[in-house]
């Protein structure tokens, strides 16, 4: 509808000879300049390429930037009272129920419906008390109660993953995008300097 309305107004403007006014000519002159500048900038940066060698070289020199920190995979049970948490721990330790069953029945966290599974997480993603207990726990052991602002937790660590380099293929597109932006900016800056020397000297 907006397109139709614009067409109607343009037709009306032509009939009123608004395209012959000084205002119209001024707007067209500025629009022409902007369009030409956009085309010229596009031509300046379109030849920029990033080679496979440049990608690999950047990765090798900046490996420290492509690190995945230490993580753990854990499950937890969250309740409001410490006494309740102790009772659940006793039931698990006695073998009366598995950790996952106890989580499904008692945890106030939505993860309880998944047996308490929180998946994999790194440092800085959980509250301090929970994080410290999870990273210090032995795999398969149930630790707690751990008090946090949310209540009392029992934590079971399923796996620990050491810090490792992120594979080149996983960050290749990110590196390409960054290098392309850098090289385009350089090409743009060089062209601006060239044009200033030519037209403003």
mmCIF file with all atom_site columns, C-alpha atoms in Angstrom:
data_model
loop_
_atom_site.group_PDB
_atom_site.id
_atom_site.type_symbol
_atom_site.label_atom_id
_atom_site.label_alt_id
_atom_site.label_comp_id
_atom_site.label_asym_id
_atom_site.label_entity_id
_atom_site.label_seq_id
_atom_site.pdbx_PDB_ins_code
_atom_site.Cartn_x
_atom_site.Cartn_y
_atom_site.Cartn_z
_atom_site.occupancy
_atom_site.B_iso_or_equiv
_atom_site.pdbx_formal_charge
_atom_site.auth_seq_id
_atom_site.auth_comp_id
_atom_site.auth_asym_id
_atom_site.auth_atom_id
_atom_site.pdbx_PDB_model_num
ATOM 1   C CA . UNK A 1 1   ? 0.000  0.000   0.000   1.00 0.00 ? 1   UNK A CA 1
ATOM 2   C CA . UNK A 1 2   ? 2.873  2.343   0.826   1.00 0.00 ? 2   UNK A CA 1
ATOM 3   C CA . UNK A 1 3   ? 4.407  1.638   -2.577  1.00 0.00 ? 3   UNK A CA 1
ATOM 4   C CA . UNK A 1 4   ? 1.126  2.492   -4.291  1.00 0.00 ? 4   UNK A CA 1
ATOM 5   C CA . UNK A 1 5   ? 0.780  5.695   -2.272  1.00 0.00 ? 5   UNK A CA 1
ATOM 6   C CA . UNK A 1 6   ? 4.338  6.757   -3.131  1.00 0.00 ? 6   UNK A CA 1
ATOM 7   C CA . UNK A 1 7   ? 3.637  6.163   -6.819  1.00 0.00 ? 7   UNK A CA 1
ATOM 8   C CA . UNK A 1 8   ? 0.486  8.307   -6.617  1.00 0.00 ? 8   UNK A CA 1
ATOM 9   C CA . UNK A 1 9   ? 2.282  11.135  -4.833  1.00 0.00 ? 9   UNK A CA 1
ATOM 10  C CA . UNK A 1 10  ? 5.144  10.991  -7.365  1.00 0.00 ? 10  UNK A CA 1
ATOM 11  C CA . UNK A 1 11  ? 2.612  11.264  -10.216 1.00 0.00 ? 11  UNK A CA 1
ATOM 12  C CA . UNK A 1 12  ? 0.984  14.234  -8.513  1.00 0.00 ? 12  UNK A CA 1
ATOM 13  C CA . UNK A 1 13  ? 4.394  15.886  -7.964  1.00 0.00 ? 13  UNK A CA 1
ATOM 14  C CA . UNK A 1 14  ? 5.231  15.529  -11.663 1.00 0.00 ? 14  UNK A CA 1
ATOM 15  C CA . UNK A 1 15  ? 1.919  17.121  -12.660 1.00 0.00 ? 15  UNK A CA 1
ATOM 16  C CA . UNK A 1 16  ? 2.649  20.009  -10.300 1.00 0.00 ? 16  UNK A CA 1
ATOM 17  C CA . UNK A 1 17  ? 6.132  20.294  -11.881 1.00 0.00 ? 17  UNK A CA 1
ATOM 18  C CA . UNK A 1 18  ? 7.821  19.838  -8.497  1.00 0.00 ? 18  UNK A CA 1
ATOM 19  C CA . UNK A 1 19  ? 10.687 18.122  -10.301 1.00 0.00 ? 19  UNK A CA 1
ATOM 20  C CA . UNK A 1 20  ? 11.571 21.510  -11.817 1.00 0.00 ? 20  UNK A CA 1
ATOM 21  C CA . UNK A 1 21  ? 11.972 23.261  -8.478  1.00 0.00 ? 21  UNK A CA 1
ATOM 22  C CA . UNK A 1 22  ? 15.286 24.319  -6.969  1.00 0.00 ? 22  UNK A CA 1
ATOM 23  C CA . UNK A 1 23  ? 14.599 22.110  -3.931  1.00 0.00 ? 23  UNK A CA 1
ATOM 24  C CA . UNK A 1 24  ? 14.229 19.028  -6.131  1.00 0.00 ? 24  UNK A CA 1
ATOM 25  C CA . UNK A 1 25  ? 17.427 19.790  -8.040  1.00 0.00 ? 25  UNK A CA 1
ATOM 26  C CA . UNK A 1 26  ? 19.352 20.213  -4.773  1.00 0.00 ? 26  UNK A CA 1
ATOM 27  C CA . UNK A 1 27  ? 18.060 16.888  -3.400  1.00 0.00 ? 27  UNK A CA 1
ATOM 28  C CA . UNK A 1 28  ? 18.890 15.105  -6.674  1.00 0.00 ? 28  UNK A CA 1
ATOM 29  C CA . UNK A 1 29  ? 22.400 16.532  -6.692  1.00 0.00 ? 29  UNK A CA 1
ATOM 30  C CA . UNK A 1 30  ? 23.045 15.239  -3.159  1.00 0.00 ? 30  UNK A CA 1
ATOM 31  C CA . UNK A 1 31  ? 21.459 11.862  -3.948  1.00 0.00 ? 31  UNK A CA 1
ATOM 32  C CA . UNK A 1 32  ? 23.638 11.531  -7.078  1.00 0.00 ? 32  UNK A CA 1
ATOM 33  C CA . UNK A 1 33  ? 26.737 12.277  -4.998  1.00 0.00 ? 33  UNK A CA 1
ATOM 34  C CA . UNK A 1 34  ? 25.779 9.699   -2.359  1.00 0.00 ? 34  UNK A CA 1
ATOM 35  C CA . UNK A 1 35  ? 25.024 7.037   -4.986  1.00 0.00 ? 35  UNK A CA 1
ATOM 36  C CA . UNK A 1 36  ? 28.302 7.631   -6.817  1.00 0.00 ? 36  UNK A CA 1
ATOM 37  C CA . UNK A 1 37  ? 30.256 7.549   -3.557  1.00 0.00 ? 37  UNK A CA 1
ATOM 38  C CA . UNK A 1 38  ? 28.587 4.256   -2.600  1.00 0.00 ? 38  UNK A CA 1
ATOM 39  C CA . UNK A 1 39  ? 29.450 2.697   -5.956  1.00 0.00 ? 39  UNK A CA 1
ATOM 40  C CA . UNK A 1 40  ? 33.053 3.913   -5.741  1.00 0.00 ? 40  UNK A CA 1
ATOM 41  C CA . UNK A 1 41  ? 33.475 2.575   -2.193  1.00 0.00 ? 41  UNK A CA 1
ATOM 42  C CA . UNK A 1 42  ? 32.024 -0.765  -3.305  1.00 0.00 ? 42  UNK A CA 1
ATOM 43  C CA . UNK A 1 43  ? 34.531 -0.922  -6.159  1.00 0.00 ? 43  UNK A CA 1
ATOM 44  C CA . UNK A 1 44  ? 37.366 -0.055  -3.769  1.00 0.00 ? 44  UNK A CA 1
ATOM 45  C CA . UNK A 1 45  ? 36.664 -2.901  -1.321  1.00 0.00 ? 45  UNK A CA 1
ATOM 46  C CA . UNK A 1 46  ? 35.244 -5.601  -3.603  1.00 0.00 ? 46  UNK A CA 1
ATOM 47  C CA . UNK A 1 47  ? 38.673 -6.693  -4.794  1.00 0.00 ? 47  UNK A CA 1
ATOM 48  C CA . UNK A 1 48  ? 39.781 -7.438  -1.228  1.00 0.00 ? 48  UNK A CA 1
ATOM 49  C CA . UNK A 1 49  ? 40.342 -11.147 -0.593  1.00 0.00 ? 49  UNK A CA 1
ATOM 50  C CA . UNK A 1 50  ? 41.544 -13.245 2.324   1.00 0.00 ? 50  UNK A CA 1
ATOM 51  C CA . UNK A 1 51  ? 43.637 -16.269 1.392   1.00 0.00 ? 51  UNK A CA 1
ATOM 52  C CA . UNK A 1 52  ? 43.720 -19.644 3.112   1.00 0.00 ? 52  UNK A CA 1
ATOM 53  C CA . UNK A 1 53  ? 47.346 -18.928 4.035   1.00 0.00 ? 53  UNK A CA 1
ATOM 54  C CA . UNK A 1 54  ? 46.350 -15.687 5.771   1.00 0.00 ? 54  UNK A CA 1
ATOM 55  C CA . UNK A 1 55  ? 43.613 -17.493 7.715   1.00 0.00 ? 55  UNK A CA 1
ATOM 56  C CA . UNK A 1 56  ? 45.962 -20.247 8.876   1.00 0.00 ? 56  UNK A CA 1
ATOM 57  C CA . UNK A 1 57  ? 48.703 -17.741 9.684   1.00 0.00 ? 57  UNK A CA 1
ATOM 58  C CA . UNK A 1 58  ? 46.397 -15.624 11.818  1.00 0.00 ? 58  UNK A CA 1
ATOM 59  C CA . UNK A 1 59  ? 45.240 -18.714 13.701  1.00 0.00 ? 59  UNK A CA 1
ATOM 60  C CA . UNK A 1 60  ? 48.807 -19.847 14.419  1.00 0.00 ? 60  UNK A CA 1
ATOM 61  C CA . UNK A 1 61  ? 49.928 -16.426 15.643  1.00 0.00 ? 61  UNK A CA 1
ATOM 62  C CA . UNK A 1 62  ? 46.809 -15.904 17.787  1.00 0.00 ? 62  UNK A CA 1
ATOM 63  C CA . UNK A 1 63  ? 46.214 -19.380 19.214  1.00 0.00 ? 63  UNK A CA 1
ATOM 64  C CA . UNK A 1 64  ? 45.931 -17.926 22.716  1.00 0.00 ? 64  UNK A CA 1
ATOM 65  C CA . UNK A 1 65  ? 42.716 -16.202 21.583  1.00 0.00 ? 65  UNK A CA 1
ATOM 66  C CA . UNK A 1 66  ? 41.156 -19.476 20.520  1.00 0.00 ? 66  UNK A CA 1
ATOM 67  C CA . UNK A 1 67  ? 41.069 -21.381 23.780  1.00 0.00 ? 67  UNK A CA 1
ATOM 68  C CA . UNK A 1 68  ? 38.153 -23.212 25.336  1.00 0.00 ? 68  UNK A CA 1
ATOM 69  C CA . UNK A 1 69  ? 38.480 -23.102 29.099  1.00 0.00 ? 69  UNK A CA 1
ATOM 70  C CA . UNK A 1 70  ? 38.083 -25.976 31.544  1.00 0.00 ? 70  UNK A CA 1
ATOM 71  C CA . UNK A 1 71  ? 34.492 -27.203 31.848  1.00 0.00 ? 71  UNK A CA 1
ATOM 72  C CA . UNK A 1 72  ? 32.457 -29.723 33.795  1.00 0.00 ? 72  UNK A CA 1
ATOM 73  C CA . UNK A 1 73  ? 29.261 -31.610 32.976  1.00 0.00 ? 73  UNK A CA 1
ATOM 74  C CA . UNK A 1 74  ? 27.073 -31.884 36.051  1.00 0.00 ? 74  UNK A CA 1
ATOM 75  C CA . UNK A 1 75  ? 23.652 -32.613 37.487  1.00 0.00 ? 75  UNK A CA 1
ATOM 76  C CA . UNK A 1 76  ? 22.129 -31.022 40.568  1.00 0.00 ? 76  UNK A CA 1
ATOM 77  C CA . UNK A 1 77  ? 19.198 -31.104 42.926  1.00 0.00 ? 77  UNK A CA 1
ATOM 78  C CA . UNK A 1 78  ? 17.956 -27.796 44.330  1.00 0.00 ? 78  UNK A CA 1
ATOM 79  C CA . UNK A 1 79  ? 15.734 -27.434 47.412  1.00 0.00 ? 79  UNK A CA 1
ATOM 80  C CA . UNK A 1 80  ? 14.957 -24.551 49.770  1.00 0.00 ? 80  UNK A CA 1
ATOM 81  C CA . UNK A 1 81  ? 15.873 -26.143 53.130  1.00 0.00 ? 81  UNK A CA 1
ATOM 82  C CA . UNK A 1 82  ? 19.222 -27.608 54.156  1.00 0.00 ? 82  UNK A CA 1
ATOM 83  C CA . UNK A 1 83  ? 17.506 -30.332 56.202  1.00 0.00 ? 83  UNK A CA 1
ATOM 84  C CA . UNK A 1 84  ? 15.565 -31.493 53.125  1.00 0.00 ? 84  UNK A CA 1
ATOM 85  C CA . UNK A 1 85  ? 18.816 -31.537 51.161  1.00 0.00 ? 85  UNK A CA 1
ATOM 86  C CA . UNK A 1 86  ? 20.452 -33.755 53.815  1.00 0.00 ? 86  UNK A CA 1
ATOM 87  C CA . UNK A 1 87  ? 17.501 -36.147 53.722  1.00 0.00 ? 87  UNK A CA 1
ATOM 88  C CA . UNK A 1 88  ? 17.734 -36.515 49.944  1.00 0.00 ? 88  UNK A CA 1
ATOM 89  C CA . UNK A 1 89  ? 21.497 -37.090 50.181  1.00 0.00 ? 89  UNK A CA 1
ATOM 90  C CA . UNK A 1 90  ? 20.936 -39.870 52.712  1.00 0.00 ? 90  UNK A CA 1
ATOM 91  C CA . UNK A 1 91  ? 18.404 -41.553 50.429  1.00 0.00 ? 91  UNK A CA 1
ATOM 92  C CA . UNK A 1 92  ? 20.830 -41.407 47.477  1.00 0.00 ? 92  UNK A CA 1
ATOM 93  C CA . UNK A 1 93  ? 23.787 -42.662 49.530  1.00 0.00 ? 93  UNK A CA 1
ATOM 94  C CA . UNK A 1 94  ? 21.678 -45.544 50.862  1.00 0.00 ? 94  UNK A CA 1
ATOM 95  C CA . UNK A 1 95  ? 20.937 -46.591 47.292  1.00 0.00 ? 95  UNK A CA 1
ATOM 96  C CA . UNK A 1 96  ? 17.189 -46.197 47.794  1.00 0.00 ? 96  UNK A CA 1
ATOM 97  C CA . UNK A 1 97  ? 16.949 -43.863 44.804  1.00 0.00 ? 97  UNK A CA 1
ATOM 98  C CA . UNK A 1 98  ? 19.264 -42.771 42.036  1.00 0.00 ? 98  UNK A CA 1
ATOM 99  C CA . UNK A 1 99  ? 20.417 -39.156 41.859  1.00 0.00 ? 99  UNK A CA 1
ATOM 100 C CA . UNK A 1 100 ? 18.284 -38.688 38.749  1.00 0.00 ? 100 UNK A CA 1
ATOM 101 C CA . UNK A 1 101 ? 15.136 -40.086 40.399  1.00 0.00 ? 101 UNK A CA 1
ATOM 102 C CA . UNK A 1 102 ? 15.656 -37.898 43.447  1.00 0.00 ? 102 UNK A CA 1
ATOM 103 C CA . UNK A 1 103 ? 16.128 -34.854 41.200  1.00 0.00 ? 103 UNK A CA 1
ATOM 104 C CA . UNK A 1 104 ? 12.913 -35.547 39.289  1.00 0.00 ? 104 UNK A CA 1
ATOM 105 C CA . UNK A 1 105 ? 10.955 -35.924 42.533  1.00 0.00 ? 105 UNK A CA 1
ATOM 106 C CA . UNK A 1 106 ? 12.434 -33.142 44.639  1.00 0.00 ? 106 UNK A CA 1
ATOM 107 C CA . UNK A 1 107 ? 14.351 -30.486 42.709  1.00 0.00 ? 107 UNK A CA 1
ATOM 108 C CA . UNK A 1 108 ? 12.762 -27.053 42.412  1.00 0.00 ? 108 UNK A CA 1
ATOM 109 C CA . UNK A 1 109 ? 14.953 -26.342 39.374  1.00 0.00 ? 109 UNK A CA 1
ATOM 110 C CA . UNK A 1 110 ? 13.409 -27.041 35.927  1.00 0.00 ? 110 UNK A CA 1
ATOM 111 C CA . UNK A 1 111 ? 16.428 -29.273 35.257  1.00 0.00 ? 111 UNK A CA 1
ATOM 112 C CA . UNK A 1 112 ? 14.884 -31.752 37.706  1.00 0.00 ? 112 UNK A CA 1
ATOM 113 C CA . UNK A 1 113 ? 12.706 -33.075 34.885  1.00 0.00 ? 113 UNK A CA 1
ATOM 114 C CA . UNK A 1 114 ? 15.935 -34.020 33.093  1.00 0.00 ? 114 UNK A CA 1
ATOM 115 C CA . UNK A 1 115 ? 17.333 -35.803 36.108  1.00 0.00 ? 115 UNK A CA 1
ATOM 116 C CA . UNK A 1 116 ? 18.973 -32.574 37.236  1.00 0.00 ? 116 UNK A CA 1
ATOM 117 C CA . UNK A 1 117 ? 21.134 -32.352 34.112  1.00 0.00 ? 117 UNK A CA 1
ATOM 118 C CA . UNK A 1 118 ? 22.737 -28.923 33.635  1.00 0.00 ? 118 UNK A CA 1
ATOM 119 C CA . UNK A 1 119 ? 24.892 -29.966 30.705  1.00 0.00 ? 119 UNK A CA 1
ATOM 120 C CA . UNK A 1 120 ? 28.401 -28.626 30.235  1.00 0.00 ? 120 UNK A CA 1
ATOM 121 C CA . UNK A 1 121 ? 29.456 -25.294 31.715  1.00 0.00 ? 121 UNK A CA 1
ATOM 122 C CA . UNK A 1 122 ? 32.651 -23.350 32.271  1.00 0.00 ? 122 UNK A CA 1
ATOM 123 C CA . UNK A 1 123 ? 33.944 -21.029 34.937  1.00 0.00 ? 123 UNK A CA 1
ATOM 124 C CA . UNK A 1 124 ? 32.006 -17.829 35.333  1.00 0.00 ? 124 UNK A CA 1
ATOM 125 C CA . UNK A 1 125 ? 28.684 -19.333 34.232  1.00 0.00 ? 125 UNK A CA 1
ATOM 126 C CA . UNK A 1 126 ? 27.381 -20.403 37.644  1.00 0.00 ? 126 UNK A CA 1
ATOM 127 C CA . UNK A 1 127 ? 27.262 -18.658 41.011  1.00 0.00 ? 127 UNK A CA 1
ATOM 128 C CA . UNK A 1 128 ? 30.574 -18.748 42.883  1.00 0.00 ? 128 UNK A CA 1
ATOM 129 C CA . UNK A 1 129 ? 29.685 -21.314 45.569  1.00 0.00 ? 129 UNK A CA 1
ATOM 130 C CA . UNK A 1 130 ? 28.175 -23.736 43.058  1.00 0.00 ? 130 UNK A CA 1
ATOM 131 C CA . UNK A 1 131 ? 31.066 -23.354 40.623  1.00 0.00 ? 131 UNK A CA 1
ATOM 132 C CA . UNK A 1 132 ? 33.733 -23.974 43.261  1.00 0.00 ? 132 UNK A CA 1
ATOM 133 C CA . UNK A 1 133 ? 31.999 -27.109 44.529  1.00 0.00 ? 133 UNK A CA 1
ATOM 134 C CA . UNK A 1 134 ? 31.411 -28.499 41.017  1.00 0.00 ? 134 UNK A CA 1
ATOM 135 C CA . UNK A 1 135 ? 34.981 -27.987 39.816  1.00 0.00 ? 135 UNK A CA 1
ATOM 136 C CA . UNK A 1 136 ? 36.389 -29.452 43.039  1.00 0.00 ? 136 UNK A CA 1
ATOM 137 C CA . UNK A 1 137 ? 34.133 -32.531 43.053  1.00 0.00 ? 137 UNK A CA 1
ATOM 138 C CA . UNK A 1 138 ? 35.275 -35.971 41.953  1.00 0.00 ? 138 UNK A CA 1
ATOM 139 C CA . UNK A 1 139 ? 33.532 -37.481 38.941  1.00 0.00 ? 139 UNK A CA 1
ATOM 140 C CA . UNK A 1 140 ? 30.531 -39.564 40.015  1.00 0.00 ? 140 UNK A CA 1
ATOM 141 C CA . UNK A 1 141 ? 30.556 -38.376 43.642  1.00 0.00 ? 141 UNK A CA 1
ATOM 142 C CA . UNK A 1 142 ? 27.585 -36.526 45.107  1.00 0.00 ? 142 UNK A CA 1
ATOM 143 C CA . UNK A 1 143 ? 28.619 -33.383 47.007  1.00 0.00 ? 143 UNK A CA 1
ATOM 144 C CA . UNK A 1 144 ? 26.571 -31.019 49.148  1.00 0.00 ? 144 UNK A CA 1
ATOM 145 C CA . UNK A 1 145 ? 24.586 -29.491 50.551  1.00 0.00 ? 145 UNK A CA 1
ATOM 146 C CA . UNK A 1 146 ? 26.056 -26.427 48.830  1.00 0.00 ? 146 UNK A CA 1
ATOM 147 C CA . UNK A 1 147 ? 24.373 -23.193 49.886  1.00 0.00 ? 147 UNK A CA 1
ATOM 148 C CA . UNK A 1 148 ? 23.769 -20.468 47.283  1.00 0.00 ? 148 UNK A CA 1
ATOM 149 C CA . UNK A 1 149 ? 21.353 -17.569 46.914  1.00 0.00 ? 149 UNK A CA 1
ATOM 150 C CA . UNK A 1 150 ? 18.903 -20.013 45.302  1.00 0.00 ? 150 UNK A CA 1
ATOM 151 C CA . UNK A 1 151 ? 18.830 -22.577 48.095  1.00 0.00 ? 151 UNK A CA 1
ATOM 152 C CA . UNK A 1 152 ? 20.718 -25.805 48.809  1.00 0.00 ? 152 UNK A CA 1
ATOM 153 C CA . UNK A 1 153 ? 22.218 -28.001 46.117  1.00 0.00 ? 153 UNK A CA 1
ATOM 154 C CA . UNK A 1 154 ? 23.415 -31.544 45.747  1.00 0.00 ? 154 UNK A CA 1
ATOM 155 C CA . UNK A 1 155 ? 25.845 -31.789 42.842  1.00 0.00 ? 155 UNK A CA 1
ATOM 156 C CA . UNK A 1 156 ? 26.958 -34.786 40.823  1.00 0.00 ? 156 UNK A CA 1
ATOM 157 C CA . UNK A 1 157 ? 29.745 -34.213 38.310  1.00 0.00 ? 157 UNK A CA 1
ATOM 158 C CA . UNK A 1 158 ? 29.472 -36.465 35.253  1.00 0.00 ? 158 UNK A CA 1
ATOM 159 C CA . UNK A 1 159 ? 32.628 -35.395 33.423  1.00 0.00 ? 159 UNK A CA 1
ATOM 160 C CA . UNK A 1 160 ? 35.505 -32.923 33.513  1.00 0.00 ? 160 UNK A CA 1
ATOM 161 C CA . UNK A 1 161 ? 36.988 -31.421 30.388  1.00 0.00 ? 161 UNK A CA 1
ATOM 162 C CA . UNK A 1 162 ? 40.434 -29.853 30.348  1.00 0.00 ? 162 UNK A CA 1
ATOM 163 C CA . UNK A 1 163 ? 41.129 -26.525 28.686  1.00 0.00 ? 163 UNK A CA 1
ATOM 164 C CA . UNK A 1 164 ? 41.890 -27.002 25.004  1.00 0.00 ? 164 UNK A CA 1
ATOM 165 C CA . UNK A 1 165 ? 42.488 -25.164 21.756  1.00 0.00 ? 165 UNK A CA 1
ATOM 166 C CA . UNK A 1 166 ? 39.451 -24.569 19.589  1.00 0.00 ? 166 UNK A CA 1
ATOM 167 C CA . UNK A 1 167 ? 40.091 -26.321 16.234  1.00 0.00 ? 167 UNK A CA 1
ATOM 168 C CA . UNK A 1 168 ? 40.964 -24.075 13.287  1.00 0.00 ? 168 UNK A CA 1
ATOM 169 C CA . UNK A 1 169 ? 37.926 -25.229 11.291  1.00 0.00 ? 169 UNK A CA 1
ATOM 170 C CA . UNK A 1 170 ? 35.602 -24.125 14.109  1.00 0.00 ? 170 UNK A CA 1
ATOM 171 C CA . UNK A 1 171 ? 36.881 -20.523 14.023  1.00 0.00 ? 171 UNK A CA 1
ATOM 172 C CA . UNK A 1 172 ? 37.853 -20.234 10.366  1.00 0.00 ? 172 UNK A CA 1
ATOM 173 C CA . UNK A 1 173 ? 34.749 -18.263 9.345   1.00 0.00 ? 173 UNK A CA 1
ATOM 174 C CA . UNK A 1 174 ? 35.140 -15.919 12.312  1.00 0.00 ? 174 UNK A CA 1
ATOM 175 C CA . UNK A 1 175 ? 38.780 -15.248 11.375  1.00 0.00 ? 175 UNK A CA 1
ATOM 176 C CA . UNK A 1 176 ? 37.823 -14.705 7.717   1.00 0.00 ? 176 UNK A CA 1
ATOM 177 C CA . UNK A 1 177 ? 35.193 -12.142 8.703   1.00 0.00 ? 177 UNK A CA 1
ATOM 178 C CA . UNK A 1 178 ? 37.609 -10.266 10.974  1.00 0.00 ? 178 UNK A CA 1
ATOM 179 C CA . UNK A 1 179 ? 40.444 -10.221 8.443   1.00 0.00 ? 179 UNK A CA 1
ATOM 180 C CA . UNK A 1 180 ? 38.097 -9.188  5.628   1.00 0.00 ? 180 UNK A CA 1
ATOM 181 C CA . UNK A 1 181 ? 36.859 -6.257  7.705   1.00 0.00 ? 181 UNK A CA 1
ATOM 182 C CA . UNK A 1 182 ? 40.428 -5.217  8.523   1.00 0.00 ? 182 UNK A CA 1
ATOM 183 C CA . UNK A 1 183 ? 41.596 -5.409  4.898   1.00 0.00 ? 183 UNK A CA 1
ATOM 184 C CA . UNK A 1 184 ? 38.541 -3.549  3.621   1.00 0.00 ? 184 UNK A CA 1
ATOM 185 C CA . UNK A 1 185 ? 39.145 -0.789  6.162   1.00 0.00 ? 185 UNK A CA 1
ATOM 186 C CA . UNK A 1 186 ? 42.772 -0.602  5.059   1.00 0.00 ? 186 UNK A CA 1
ATOM 187 C CA . UNK A 1 187 ? 41.777 -0.421  1.391   1.00 0.00 ? 187 UNK A CA 1
ATOM 188 C CA . UNK A 1 188 ? 39.223 2.280   2.176   1.00 0.00 ? 188 UNK A CA 1
ATOM 189 C CA . UNK A 1 189 ? 41.748 4.298   4.195   1.00 0.00 ? 189 UNK A CA 1
ATOM 190 C CA . UNK A 1 190 ? 44.398 4.031   1.463   1.00 0.00 ? 190 UNK A CA 1
ATOM 191 C CA . UNK A 1 191 ? 41.899 5.187   -1.183  1.00 0.00 ? 191 UNK A CA 1
ATOM 192 C CA . UNK A 1 192 ? 40.804 8.136   0.966   1.00 0.00 ? 192 UNK A CA 1
ATOM 193 C CA . UNK A 1 193 ? 44.444 9.193   1.372   1.00 0.00 ? 193 UNK A CA 1
ATOM 194 C CA . UNK A 1 194 ? 44.993 8.860   -2.388  1.00 0.00 ? 194 UNK A CA 1
ATOM 195 C CA . UNK A 1 195 ? 41.914 10.951  -3.210  1.00 0.00 ? 195 UNK A CA 1
ATOM 196 C CA . UNK A 1 196 ? 42.781 13.644  -0.657  1.00 0.00 ? 196 UNK A CA 1
ATOM 197 C CA . UNK A 1 197 ? 46.229 13.976  -2.248  1.00 0.00 ? 197 UNK A CA 1
ATOM 198 C CA . UNK A 1 198 ? 44.593 14.207  -5.690  1.00 0.00 ? 198 UNK A CA 1
ATOM 199 C CA . UNK A 1 199 ? 41.683 16.537  -5.034  1.00 0.00 ? 199 UNK A CA 1
ATOM 200 C CA . UNK A 1 200 ? 42.632 18.503  -1.902  1.00 0.00 ? 200 UNK A CA 1
ATOM 201 C CA . UNK A 1 201 ? 46.334 19.166  -2.499  1.00 0.00 ? 201 UNK A CA 1
#
